[in-house]
Amino acid sequence: MQAKFPGKALPYLFLLPTIVICGLFIYYPAAQTFRTSTYQSLFFGARQRFVGLQNFGRLFLSPEYLRAMAVTIWFAFLVVVIGLCLSFALATLLNRKLQAARALRISLIWPYALSPAVAGTIWLFLFNPHSGLVNRLIDIVAGIKPDWFSNGKLALTMLIVTAIWNNLGYNLVFFLAGLQNIPESFMEAAKVDGASFWEELWYIVIPLMSPTTFFLLVININYAFFDTVGMVDVMTRGGPANATNLLIYQLYKDGFQNFNSGLAAAQSLILFLFVVALTLVQFRTTGRMVHYGG
Amino acid sequence: MKRICLLTLIVLLCVASLASAAPVKVTLWHSMGGDIGKAMESLISKYNAEQSAVLVEPVFRGTYPEVLNAAVASARAGTAPTCVQIYEVGSRAAIDSGVFVPLEELLQPGEVDWDDYVDAVINYYRVGGRQWSMPFNSSSAILYINADLFRKAGLDPADPPSTFGEILEASKKIVASKAAPYGITWPLHTWFVEQWMAEQGAPLVNNDNGRTDRPTTIYTESPEMRHVFDWWKELYDEKLWINPGVEDWDQANALFMGQQVAMEITSTSDVTFLTNAGRDAGFEVICAKLPVPDDVSRVGVVPGGASIWLVGNKPQAELEAAKKFLIWMSKPEQQVVWHQSTGYFPVRKSAIDLLDDEGWFRKNPNFRVALDQVLETKASIGTQGALIGRFQEVRTILEEAFEKVMGGASVEAALRDAKTRVERSFSDYNSLF
């Protein structure tokens, strides 16, 4: 049965709030960002001069910016891949009939309730080279106390661990929900056919979980690219020697510390286009493998 | 009838008291967090309690750059506060934003006795011959010594190292005697480089340190800058200086309090905090002047900290009220309280006299050191401090230069690269005017 609106204007009237809100908070700022990116400016336009594409030229010719791009891609890749694998594994374990499963679930989902800045602060203490828990354990096991803040690779590792931990809860919730939606009959049928745990996983669980996984993939990439700025600011401020200078942090520095909003707007556009392109590629490739059932 | 009369009287009284008690509201955005923030707010509540014409509402708005950004953005939206605390290196950007009105324009002749303000501070905040803002919290960099570790290493805390060479020597002894794992620390921050340039009487940038015109280049290739970087590299290479992280004041303090180092160079605004922290942890903290390059006679330091600015586009009554409040805040009595509760040095000479009379410095010699260094500062282009629009970018570039040095680059190459980047930042900025 299909309901019909009386009159042509009514549907648009219903859409109006969404259009107004999207226009005010998404399209208008986006247009402004585009405009600002073509200006050399001080304090969001307290003073400005049209420079065309100069800001983009500055960025693509800057070795620091290109390096930040490489660091970000590597960081995002590791955070997404390790984060998803780990949370999937944990979700499969948690989905079994365990004692204290509820308590375990809650404690694993908990980190998501913390903002990236708070997560950063917690891990900052844990990774403290002299008094942190991490080095205490490493010292007992291996007899060394690595300096997580002076070595670029270690600092990036530390940031990746924190980023994965912080988003683990979110991924877990979705994976768990997905797992619990797999019809019991499929699993019973598999058991009757004598499938092992790994076979069940490979032929039933993973295909049925593909929509969830795909959704989480897109969300996690966005998380790694955009939500980690607070973490970086608290933990490393992009250092040492820019080893953890993510694109979003460079944007923050240029926009809010150097009062260079034109350059920051250009970076914001680059980031935006980058993530859009990445998402489109995923829909074309990984997206085709997703099985939505029905 | 009687009742009506009484009622009218009550209403009239209420209206009258309201009219006389309606104070002018003044908002102040500031960056003073933690204990220092509490000290600031208690000063302000004292002002609010003392008089009823002005009601000051302080709002903590995050770090210095955040406050400046938020203030300029809100001024463009018409929702700016009346006064804004702006850090010293934000002065050029604040003037260029066009949002603020020079304090001097609101003052009657003789309303503020600028001669009573500490010379180094006035030299810094006077731009283009005009007093733009009210100096409030000023600091400089000094050396903090863990006297117990010094004794353990066979050093005399009463005769603290005063030159780069002596710092090297002392650090070697500290490490060799295993008194502490490292000799010294300070935040990886360009502020210290700026201080060492000033101590050598050298400007950081051209056009008289940006005082006669906006700068176009930075003196990273000067012998003075090389001197600082070479010494710093030597300390790092020999594992005598430990890196607490870029602009990480808290971590540097943590290393000092955790006795991982026997010396720390940091702001005078931590005198109270570190002296108490040392006492709590069972060691004595002694302050000494900022060490300077060998064979250089001390020229002086650049006052760090912040001053308070007035937003231009405001009703006259509000600006007048804000002005009264700022004058009150920089009065000797308030400066004494502020100094004693934080360590920021008083910006008024008469406040220093008050403290002297009270015997404060005899009881607290650590505070005296911080102050002497500022009072002895000789007026010069170097100690006046640089004016740079995007100062934070310059700081970041120099910090990255030192990080490259730690990563194995030569001082010469790192500084040459820094110069190119700073010059590009300057030319972009200057193209706006």
XYZ file of C-alpha atoms in Angstrom:
727
model
C 0.000 0.000 0.000
C 1.277 3.424 -0.876
C 0.256 6.608 0.907
C 0.022 9.791 -1.125
C 0.722 13.320 0.089
C -2.077 15.769 -0.541
C -0.458 18.508 -2.610
C 3.068 18.797 -3.950
C 4.406 21.239 -1.387
C 3.874 19.096 1.691
C 6.772 16.662 1.213
C 9.122 19.593 0.759
C 7.761 21.147 3.901
C 8.643 17.995 5.801
C 12.101 18.011 4.287
C 12.648 21.662 5.121
C 14.158 21.234 8.624
C 16.743 18.788 7.305
C 17.569 21.014 4.358
C 17.927 24.080 6.580
C 20.117 22.283 9.095
C 22.290 20.664 6.439
C 22.570 23.977 4.638
C 23.537 25.932 7.730
C 25.883 23.468 9.322
C 27.269 21.488 6.393
C 26.943 23.180 2.995
C 27.506 26.761 4.069
C 30.665 25.971 6.104
C 31.897 23.746 3.278
C 31.466 26.575 0.788
C 33.233 28.941 3.201
C 36.099 26.487 3.576
C 36.447 26.339 -0.166
C 36.492 30.129 -0.364
C 38.925 30.544 2.547
C 41.333 28.051 1.007
C 42.005 30.486 -1.833
C 43.007 33.302 0.525
C 46.090 34.138 2.516
C 44.467 35.195 5.750
C 44.931 36.131 9.365
C 42.478 34.951 12.053
C 39.667 33.582 9.879
C 39.657 36.606 7.670
C 40.492 39.500 10.004
C 42.782 40.309 7.104
C 42.889 38.488 3.793
C 44.243 38.542 0.290
C 43.169 36.371 -2.631
C 45.993 34.059 -3.672
C 44.241 31.461 -5.837
C 45.826 28.065 -5.458
C 48.960 29.271 -3.658
C 48.004 27.539 -0.399
C 47.703 24.200 -2.186
C 51.031 24.781 -3.905
C 52.664 25.519 -0.543
C 51.329 22.261 0.852
C 52.249 19.966 -1.990
C 55.739 21.440 -2.249
C 56.342 21.175 1.502
C 58.333 18.086 2.507
C 56.839 18.380 6.004
C 53.301 18.188 4.680
C 54.024 15.272 2.361
C 55.653 13.484 5.255
C 52.577 14.118 7.411
C 50.510 12.586 4.634
C 52.646 9.454 4.547
C 52.573 9.176 8.346
C 48.791 9.563 8.374
C 48.219 6.880 5.742
C 50.456 4.425 7.581
C 48.851 5.299 10.919
C 45.307 4.941 9.538
C 46.142 1.657 7.826
C 47.462 0.105 11.030
C 44.755 1.499 13.269
C 41.992 0.253 10.972
C 43.406 -3.181 10.161
C 44.656 -4.088 13.620
C 41.688 -2.431 15.293
C 39.128 -4.332 13.227
C 40.876 -7.712 13.459
C 41.353 -7.392 17.197
C 37.815 -6.316 17.917
C 36.419 -9.027 15.655
C 38.438 -11.653 17.474
C 37.357 -10.328 20.847
C 33.734 -10.156 19.749
C 33.774 -13.801 18.634
C 35.175 -14.807 22.004
C 32.711 -12.668 23.922
C 29.804 -14.062 21.932
C 30.343 -17.488 23.417
C 28.573 -18.531 26.565
C 31.078 -17.360 29.107
C 30.835 -16.784 32.792
C 30.985 -13.102 33.591
C 30.409 -12.357 29.900
C 28.413 -9.281 30.806
C 31.111 -7.830 33.009
C 33.737 -8.563 30.370
C 31.651 -6.941 27.658
C 31.075 -3.815 29.697
C 34.729 -3.476 30.618
C 35.801 -3.877 26.994
C 33.243 -1.435 25.654
C 34.092 1.126 28.316
C 37.049 2.800 26.574
C 34.697 4.154 23.925
C 33.033 6.317 26.555
C 36.283 8.259 26.919
C 37.142 11.148 24.656
C 40.374 10.778 22.647
C 42.012 13.439 24.834
C 41.228 11.495 28.022
C 42.392 8.240 26.439
C 45.564 10.077 25.464
C 46.113 11.238 29.028
C 45.655 7.730 30.445
C 48.144 6.211 28.027
C 50.505 9.113 28.539
C 50.829 7.969 32.143
C 51.075 4.311 31.181
C 53.830 5.015 28.638
C 55.825 7.362 30.866
C 59.408 6.161 30.314
C 60.379 6.424 33.998
C 57.290 5.739 36.045
C 54.814 4.214 33.583
C 53.342 0.737 33.847
C 54.287 -0.207 30.279
C 58.003 0.313 30.847
C 57.813 -1.389 34.203
C 56.496 -4.541 32.515
C 58.972 -4.308 29.636
C 61.752 -3.813 32.172
C 60.757 -6.994 33.999
C 60.477 -9.029 30.793
C 63.289 -7.621 28.665
C 65.325 -5.485 31.035
C 65.027 -2.298 28.969
C 63.148 0.948 29.364
C 62.445 2.361 25.893
C 61.900 6.109 25.628
C 58.520 6.323 23.932
C 58.679 10.063 23.424
C 62.111 10.636 21.893
C 62.037 7.895 19.290
C 59.759 8.540 16.307
C 58.833 4.919 15.642
C 58.053 4.232 19.284
C 55.996 7.404 19.576
C 53.924 6.376 16.561
C 53.483 2.871 17.985
C 52.282 4.364 21.244
C 49.769 6.521 19.406
C 48.519 3.572 17.367
C 47.998 1.472 20.518
C 46.052 4.309 22.139
C 43.941 4.939 19.038
C 43.039 1.249 18.697
C 42.211 0.942 22.388
C 40.013 4.012 22.356
C 37.883 2.798 19.455
C 37.807 -0.866 20.452
C 34.542 -0.521 22.349
C 32.714 0.981 19.396
C 33.844 -1.779 17.046
C 32.994 -4.440 19.625
C 29.426 -3.220 20.041
C 28.762 -3.474 16.330
C 30.507 -6.793 15.867
C 28.683 -8.281 18.856
C 25.331 -7.057 17.603
C 26.121 -8.494 14.192
C 27.174 -11.842 15.630
C 24.036 -12.108 17.702
C 21.937 -11.521 14.616
C 23.303 -14.567 12.842
C 20.392 -17.015 12.859
C 20.938 -19.926 15.194
C 19.640 -22.320 12.504
C 22.658 -21.640 10.253
C 25.051 -22.629 13.005
C 23.037 -25.714 13.885
C 22.982 -26.757 10.247
C 26.745 -26.316 10.099
C 27.200 -28.401 13.227
C 25.020 -31.167 11.746
C 27.253 -31.105 8.664
C 30.236 -31.511 10.970
C 31.862 -28.122 10.337
C 34.744 -27.139 12.578
C 34.947 -23.781 14.415
C 37.184 -22.352 11.694
C 34.930 -23.575 8.935
C 31.916 -22.021 10.625
C 33.830 -18.797 10.900
C 35.001 -18.773 7.314
C 31.857 -19.946 5.524
C 29.101 -18.506 7.707
C 30.174 -15.870 10.169
C 32.507 -13.789 8.042
C 30.207 -13.548 4.990
C 27.219 -12.709 7.162
C 29.246 -10.111 9.028
C 30.411 -8.378 5.867
C 27.892 -5.490 6.011
C 28.938 -4.715 9.595
C 32.608 -4.992 8.735
C 32.219 -2.720 5.741
C 30.367 -0.134 7.795
C 33.039 -0.264 10.485
C 35.773 0.032 7.882
C 34.382 3.343 6.666
C 33.781 4.618 10.202
C 37.244 3.578 11.393
C 38.989 5.299 8.522
C 37.142 8.470 9.416
C 38.109 7.962 13.047
C 41.786 7.509 12.234
C 41.853 10.555 9.991
C 39.775 13.009 11.994
C 39.132 12.045 15.614
C 42.702 11.533 16.714
C 43.685 15.191 16.954
C 43.090 15.406 20.708
C 45.146 12.293 21.316
C 48.094 13.650 19.333
C 47.889 16.993 21.093
C 47.915 15.415 24.532
C 50.519 12.739 23.864
C 53.131 13.900 21.373
C 52.137 17.205 19.786
C 53.184 15.708 16.499
C 56.743 15.033 17.689
C 59.445 13.911 17.939
C 60.601 15.567 14.727
C 57.117 15.308 13.217
C 57.060 11.520 13.458
C 53.475 11.606 14.724
C 52.357 14.729 12.916
C 49.041 13.587 11.449
C 47.330 15.680 8.769
C 44.535 16.684 11.101
C 47.048 17.869 13.713
C 48.977 19.915 11.161
C 45.645 21.499 10.231
C 44.975 22.336 13.873
C 48.420 23.874 14.259
C 48.117 26.052 11.168
C 44.569 27.130 11.873
C 44.646 27.641 15.602
C 48.243 28.289 16.585
C 49.662 30.001 13.511
C 46.460 31.945 12.811
C 46.749 30.882 9.164
C 43.176 29.963 8.309
C 43.703 29.956 4.537
C 46.315 27.236 4.738
C 44.197 25.321 7.253
C 41.146 25.507 4.968
C 43.211 24.164 2.075
C 44.312 21.250 4.266
C 40.752 20.641 5.324
C 39.720 20.368 1.672
C 42.579 18.018 0.881
C 41.631 15.797 3.812
C 38.000 15.859 2.763
C 38.727 14.896 -0.844
C 41.150 12.238 0.318
C 38.611 10.537 2.551
C 35.847 10.839 -0.052
C 38.110 9.217 -2.646
C 39.060 6.458 -0.220
C 35.418 5.771 0.631
C 34.419 5.662 -3.033
C 37.183 3.210 -3.803
C 35.955 1.030 -0.966
C 32.399 1.050 -2.247
C 33.666 -0.001 -5.669
C 35.992 -2.738 -4.431
C 35.315 -4.082 -0.951
C 31.706 -2.954 -1.194
C 31.056 -5.429 -4.033
C 32.061 -8.297 -1.812
C 29.577 -7.333 0.853
C 26.663 -9.685 1.152
C 23.531 -8.017 2.475
C 21.421 -11.170 2.484
C 17.695 -11.127 1.719
C -4.069 54.360 52.173
C -1.314 53.776 54.661
C -0.636 50.461 53.040
C -0.407 51.912 49.575
C 2.033 54.518 50.818
C 4.188 51.870 52.382
C 4.114 49.728 49.271
C 5.073 52.650 47.065
C 7.914 53.417 49.383
C 9.181 49.866 49.261
C 8.957 49.760 45.475
C 10.752 53.084 45.203
C 13.486 51.929 47.532
C 13.941 48.758 45.551
C 14.179 50.647 42.249
C 16.619 53.108 43.755
C 18.849 50.422 45.180
C 18.732 48.508 41.893
C 19.679 51.577 39.905
C 22.620 52.371 42.123
C 23.729 48.748 42.446
C 23.510 47.725 38.802
C 27.200 47.283 38.150
C 28.801 47.419 34.716
C 29.633 43.878 33.686
C 33.122 43.241 32.387
C 34.196 39.851 31.067
C 37.792 38.668 31.019
C 39.041 35.681 29.031
C 42.214 34.212 30.432
C 44.561 31.222 30.240
C 45.412 30.740 33.877
C 44.605 27.144 34.768
C 45.255 25.100 37.910
C 46.532 26.802 41.059
C 47.530 29.916 39.148
C 43.972 30.154 37.839
C 42.633 29.976 41.378
C 44.985 32.770 42.431
C 43.724 34.877 39.536
C 40.072 34.255 40.333
C 40.534 35.049 44.005
C 42.108 38.394 43.053
C 39.101 39.125 40.879
C 36.572 38.194 43.556
C 38.406 40.511 45.885
C 37.911 43.316 43.374
C 34.226 42.466 42.972
C 33.734 42.495 46.741
C 35.611 45.765 47.244
C 33.429 47.924 45.024
C 30.015 47.761 43.412
C 30.412 49.791 40.224
C 32.077 47.033 38.201
C 31.415 43.317 38.161
C 34.226 41.330 36.561
C 33.478 37.879 35.281
C 36.585 35.792 34.553
C 36.341 32.933 32.052
C 39.064 30.345 31.562
C 39.306 29.783 27.801
C 42.174 27.316 27.428
C 45.728 27.879 26.233
C 47.095 31.241 25.149
C 46.728 30.671 21.384
C 43.206 29.350 21.911
C 42.197 32.434 23.853
C 43.568 34.766 21.186
C 41.841 32.841 18.393
C 38.545 32.672 20.233
C 38.696 36.370 21.086
C 39.299 37.482 17.498
C 36.659 35.104 16.129
C 34.098 36.269 18.690
C 34.909 39.926 18.048
C 34.017 39.385 14.406
C 30.771 37.738 15.495
C 30.048 40.572 17.936
C 30.236 38.429 21.068
C 33.710 39.295 22.304
C 34.608 39.700 25.978
C 35.718 43.107 27.265
C 39.267 42.128 28.136
C 41.508 39.339 26.913
C 44.713 38.017 28.409
C 47.142 37.654 25.505
C 50.558 36.043 25.701
C 53.569 38.192 24.962
C 54.279 36.664 21.544
C 50.662 37.172 20.486
C 51.128 40.959 20.662
C 51.893 41.497 16.967
C 48.998 39.291 15.839
C 46.666 41.006 18.308
C 47.543 44.436 16.937
C 47.257 43.218 13.346
C 43.849 41.664 13.980
C 42.392 45.158 14.355
C 40.141 43.954 17.161
C 41.829 45.634 20.113
C 42.025 49.240 21.209
C 45.268 50.613 22.686
C 44.876 51.002 26.440
C 46.730 54.305 26.175
C 43.855 55.826 24.179
C 41.494 55.412 27.128
C 43.820 56.815 29.771
C 43.731 60.344 31.171
C 47.172 61.905 31.471
C 48.747 60.707 34.718
C 46.125 58.048 35.348
C 48.798 55.352 35.217
C 52.344 56.000 36.339
C 54.225 54.031 33.690
C 57.542 55.004 35.281
C 56.673 52.750 38.207
C 56.471 49.708 35.916
C 59.519 47.487 35.535
C 61.519 48.777 32.550
C 61.966 45.418 30.833
C 58.213 44.866 30.858
C 57.342 48.291 29.509
C 59.989 47.945 26.815
C 58.369 44.739 25.700
C 54.745 45.826 25.638
C 55.266 49.280 24.198
C 54.808 48.850 20.461
C 55.288 51.704 18.041
C 55.620 54.092 21.000
C 52.161 53.121 22.304
C 51.122 51.220 25.389
C 48.647 48.750 23.911
C 47.893 46.595 26.929
C 48.187 46.339 30.689
C 51.147 44.196 31.761
C 49.957 41.631 34.262
C 51.799 38.346 34.578
C 55.461 38.405 33.661
C 58.070 35.700 33.955
C 61.515 34.752 32.761
C 63.595 31.613 32.566
C 65.738 30.594 35.536
C 67.769 27.625 36.670
C 66.352 25.358 39.391
C 68.791 23.215 41.329
C 68.180 20.120 43.406
C 70.614 21.013 46.199
C 70.668 17.514 47.700
C 71.637 15.877 44.411
C 74.225 18.608 43.929
C 75.865 17.752 47.253
C 75.719 14.073 46.402
C 77.593 14.791 43.168
C 80.219 16.773 45.074
C 79.005 20.113 43.736
C 78.371 23.235 45.769
C 74.740 24.386 45.497
C 75.770 27.763 46.879
C 77.920 28.288 43.807
C 75.553 27.309 40.983
C 76.716 26.958 37.371
C 76.256 30.243 35.568
C 77.645 29.561 32.100
C 77.090 26.995 29.360
C 80.495 25.477 30.122
C 79.741 25.174 33.836
C 76.410 23.502 33.076
C 78.264 20.928 30.981
C 80.803 20.327 33.744
C 78.193 20.073 36.488
C 76.030 17.731 34.392
C 78.977 15.440 33.744
C 79.706 15.243 37.461
C 76.077 14.550 38.284
C 75.875 11.696 35.800
C 79.321 10.297 36.607
C 78.621 10.255 40.361
C 75.264 8.571 39.661
C 73.518 11.268 41.695
C 70.922 11.367 38.900
C 70.594 9.666 35.490
C 70.742 13.018 33.670
C 72.219 16.394 34.483
C 69.624 18.837 33.276
C 66.333 19.285 31.460
C 64.133 22.004 30.028
C 61.148 21.784 27.716
C 62.126 21.527 24.068
C 60.879 25.057 23.533
C 62.115 27.961 21.409
C 61.351 30.312 24.300
C 64.694 29.345 25.850
C 66.526 30.006 22.598
C 64.896 33.434 22.523
C 66.136 34.047 26.075
C 69.694 33.022 25.185
C 69.699 35.274 22.133
C 68.627 38.153 24.395
C 71.326 37.337 26.974
C 73.858 37.807 24.175
C 72.199 41.074 23.156
C 71.294 39.617 19.788
C 67.982 40.135 18.000
C 66.086 37.074 16.802
C 64.772 38.617 13.592
C 65.618 41.579 11.378
C 64.027 45.058 11.275
C 65.212 45.623 14.846
C 63.610 42.447 16.111
C 60.444 43.313 14.221
C 60.088 46.557 16.157
C 60.567 49.024 13.279
C 58.752 46.935 10.671
C 57.442 43.413 10.249
C 60.461 41.099 9.998
C 61.520 39.430 6.753
C 64.226 37.071 7.999
C 65.485 35.291 11.098
C 69.060 35.226 12.371
C 69.460 31.472 12.599
C 72.877 31.681 10.986
C 74.246 34.172 13.499
C 77.117 33.047 15.748
C 74.842 33.638 18.766
C 72.255 31.136 17.530
C 74.945 28.649 16.506
C 76.423 28.922 19.976
C 73.141 27.966 21.632
C 72.425 25.073 19.284
C 75.985 23.684 19.453
C 75.923 23.635 23.244
C 72.451 22.131 23.382
C 73.518 19.422 20.903
C 76.592 18.628 22.979
C 74.435 18.220 26.092
C 72.101 15.935 24.160
C 74.839 13.903 22.471
C 76.552 13.241 25.779
C 73.221 12.231 27.331
C 73.394 15.050 29.862
C 70.142 16.777 28.800
C 66.954 14.729 28.693
C 64.183 15.647 26.274
C 60.855 16.061 28.113
C 59.054 16.677 24.814
C 58.109 19.654 22.692
C 56.840 22.536 24.814
C 56.085 20.035 27.561
C 56.432 22.072 30.739
C 54.717 19.493 32.930
C 56.949 16.636 31.860
C 60.062 18.733 32.488
C 58.784 19.497 35.986
C 57.970 15.827 36.485
C 61.557 14.851 35.626
C 62.910 17.394 38.097
C 60.520 16.393 40.861
C 61.182 12.711 40.171
C 64.926 13.457 40.652
C 65.766 12.175 37.171
C 67.775 15.376 36.745
C 69.558 17.633 39.198
C 68.826 20.843 37.273
C 65.904 22.254 35.360
C 65.542 25.463 33.408
C 61.982 26.705 33.351
C 59.749 29.698 33.941
C 59.850 31.753 37.138
C 56.101 31.180 37.325
C 56.911 27.778 38.818
C 59.026 29.054 41.740
C 56.244 28.444 44.272
C 55.217 25.151 42.752
C 58.694 23.616 42.435
C 59.979 24.898 45.770
C 56.987 23.307 47.533
C 57.156 20.147 45.452
C 60.817 19.753 46.371
C 60.046 20.201 50.053
C 57.269 17.602 49.846
C 59.592 15.141 48.129
C 62.338 15.821 50.649
C 64.876 17.853 48.724
C 65.903 21.482 48.734
C 65.320 23.612 45.628
C 67.642 26.532 44.971
C 67.107 29.001 42.146
C 69.887 30.608 40.141
C 70.106 32.925 37.165
C 69.709 31.586 33.662
C 73.103 30.242 32.555
C 74.602 32.173 29.648
C 77.207 31.383 26.963
C 80.810 31.510 28.212
C 82.690 34.787 27.757
C 79.462 36.729 27.304
C 78.476 39.484 29.645
C 74.840 39.089 30.580
C 72.626 41.504 28.673
C 69.353 40.291 30.104
C 66.158 38.390 29.473
C 62.942 38.950 27.552
C 59.939 39.069 29.888
C 57.595 36.198 29.058
C 54.027 35.860 30.263
C 51.050 37.902 29.203
C 49.287 41.243 29.326
C 45.617 42.179 29.254
C 44.071 43.795 26.184
C 40.816 45.662 25.622
C 38.438 44.824 22.781
C 37.712 47.969 20.787
C 34.130 47.697 19.635
C 32.437 48.036 23.059
C 30.255 50.615 24.834
C 32.305 53.408 26.377
C 30.999 52.647 29.894
C 32.143 49.036 29.655
C 35.611 50.036 28.455
C 35.910 52.603 31.246
C 34.949 49.947 33.782
C 37.437 47.497 32.299
C 40.147 50.135 32.404
C 39.493 50.748 36.103
C 39.732 47.035 36.737
C 43.018 46.697 34.837
C 44.541 49.603 36.742
C 43.470 47.948 39.981
C 44.940 44.595 38.927
C 48.362 46.110 38.315
C 48.396 48.056 41.586
C 51.292 47.196 43.902
C 49.043 45.516 46.527
C 47.587 43.112 43.966
C 50.950 42.520 42.319
C 52.350 41.530 45.709
C 49.619 38.936 46.259
C 49.942 37.690 42.687
C 53.715 37.348 42.984
C 53.546 35.544 46.305
C 50.940 33.067 45.161
C 52.532 32.242 41.787
C 56.112 33.384 41.214
C 55.308 35.688 38.307
C 57.416 38.703 39.120
C 55.669 41.959 40.081
C 55.438 44.383 37.165
C 55.571 47.407 39.522
C 58.694 48.798 41.154
C 56.667 49.897 44.179
C 55.397 46.335 44.570
C 59.000 45.180 44.811
C 59.614 47.805 47.544
C 56.557 46.547 49.436
C 57.891 43.002 49.268
C 61.309 44.160 50.427
C 59.843 45.983 53.433
C 57.894 42.898 54.332
C 61.119 40.878 54.357
C 59.681 38.539 51.749
C 62.885 38.133 49.757
C 65.001 37.445 52.850
C 62.699 34.571 53.681
C 62.340 33.455 50.063
C 65.627 34.014 48.252
C 64.425 31.926 45.293
C 61.977 34.652 44.370
C 64.699 37.284 44.517
C 66.820 35.527 41.873
C 63.976 35.531 39.400
C 63.450 39.221 39.934
C 67.086 40.352 39.919
C 67.587 38.858 36.532
C 64.787 41.021 35.163
C 65.776 44.194 37.006
C 69.366 43.888 35.814
C 68.270 43.504 32.193
C 69.800 46.172 29.982
C 67.539 47.806 27.435
C 68.534 46.643 23.955
C 66.933 45.431 20.771
C 67.662 41.889 21.870
C 66.046 42.096 25.296
C 63.086 44.042 23.959
C 61.919 40.780 22.417
C 60.866 40.023 18.866
C 57.523 41.002 17.391
C 56.328 38.348 14.960
C 52.796 37.818 13.635
C 52.854 34.043 13.429
C 55.288 33.605 16.298
C 54.144 30.095 17.133
C 55.063 28.935 13.631
C 58.597 30.270 14.099
C 58.820 28.499 17.442
C 57.642 25.237 15.897
C 60.132 25.517 13.040
C 63.057 26.042 15.431
C 61.866 23.210 17.666
C 61.761 20.943 14.643
C 65.243 22.130 13.736
C 66.542 20.896 17.068
C 64.640 17.648 16.711
C 66.393 17.173 13.385
C 69.703 17.796 15.132
C 68.809 15.106 17.676
C 67.982 12.846 14.751
C 71.508 13.290 13.412
C 71.313 16.348 11.141
C 74.092 18.909 11.449
C 73.306 22.125 13.310
C 74.264 24.099 10.221
C 71.900 22.220 7.888
C 69.015 22.224 10.345
C 69.312 25.961 10.941
C 69.684 26.731 7.234
C 66.509 24.788 6.510
C 64.725 26.552 9.381
C 65.691 29.921 7.951
C 64.126 29.111 4.573
C 60.901 28.010 6.207
C 60.695 31.025 8.512
C 61.336 33.409 5.609
C 58.477 31.850 3.661
C 56.181 32.196 6.678
C 57.202 35.863 7.005
C 56.649 36.665 3.346
C 53.197 35.030 3.410
C 52.267 37.010 6.497
C 53.670 40.289 5.235
C 51.761 39.954 1.974
C 48.608 40.676 3.993
C 49.602 44.270 4.637
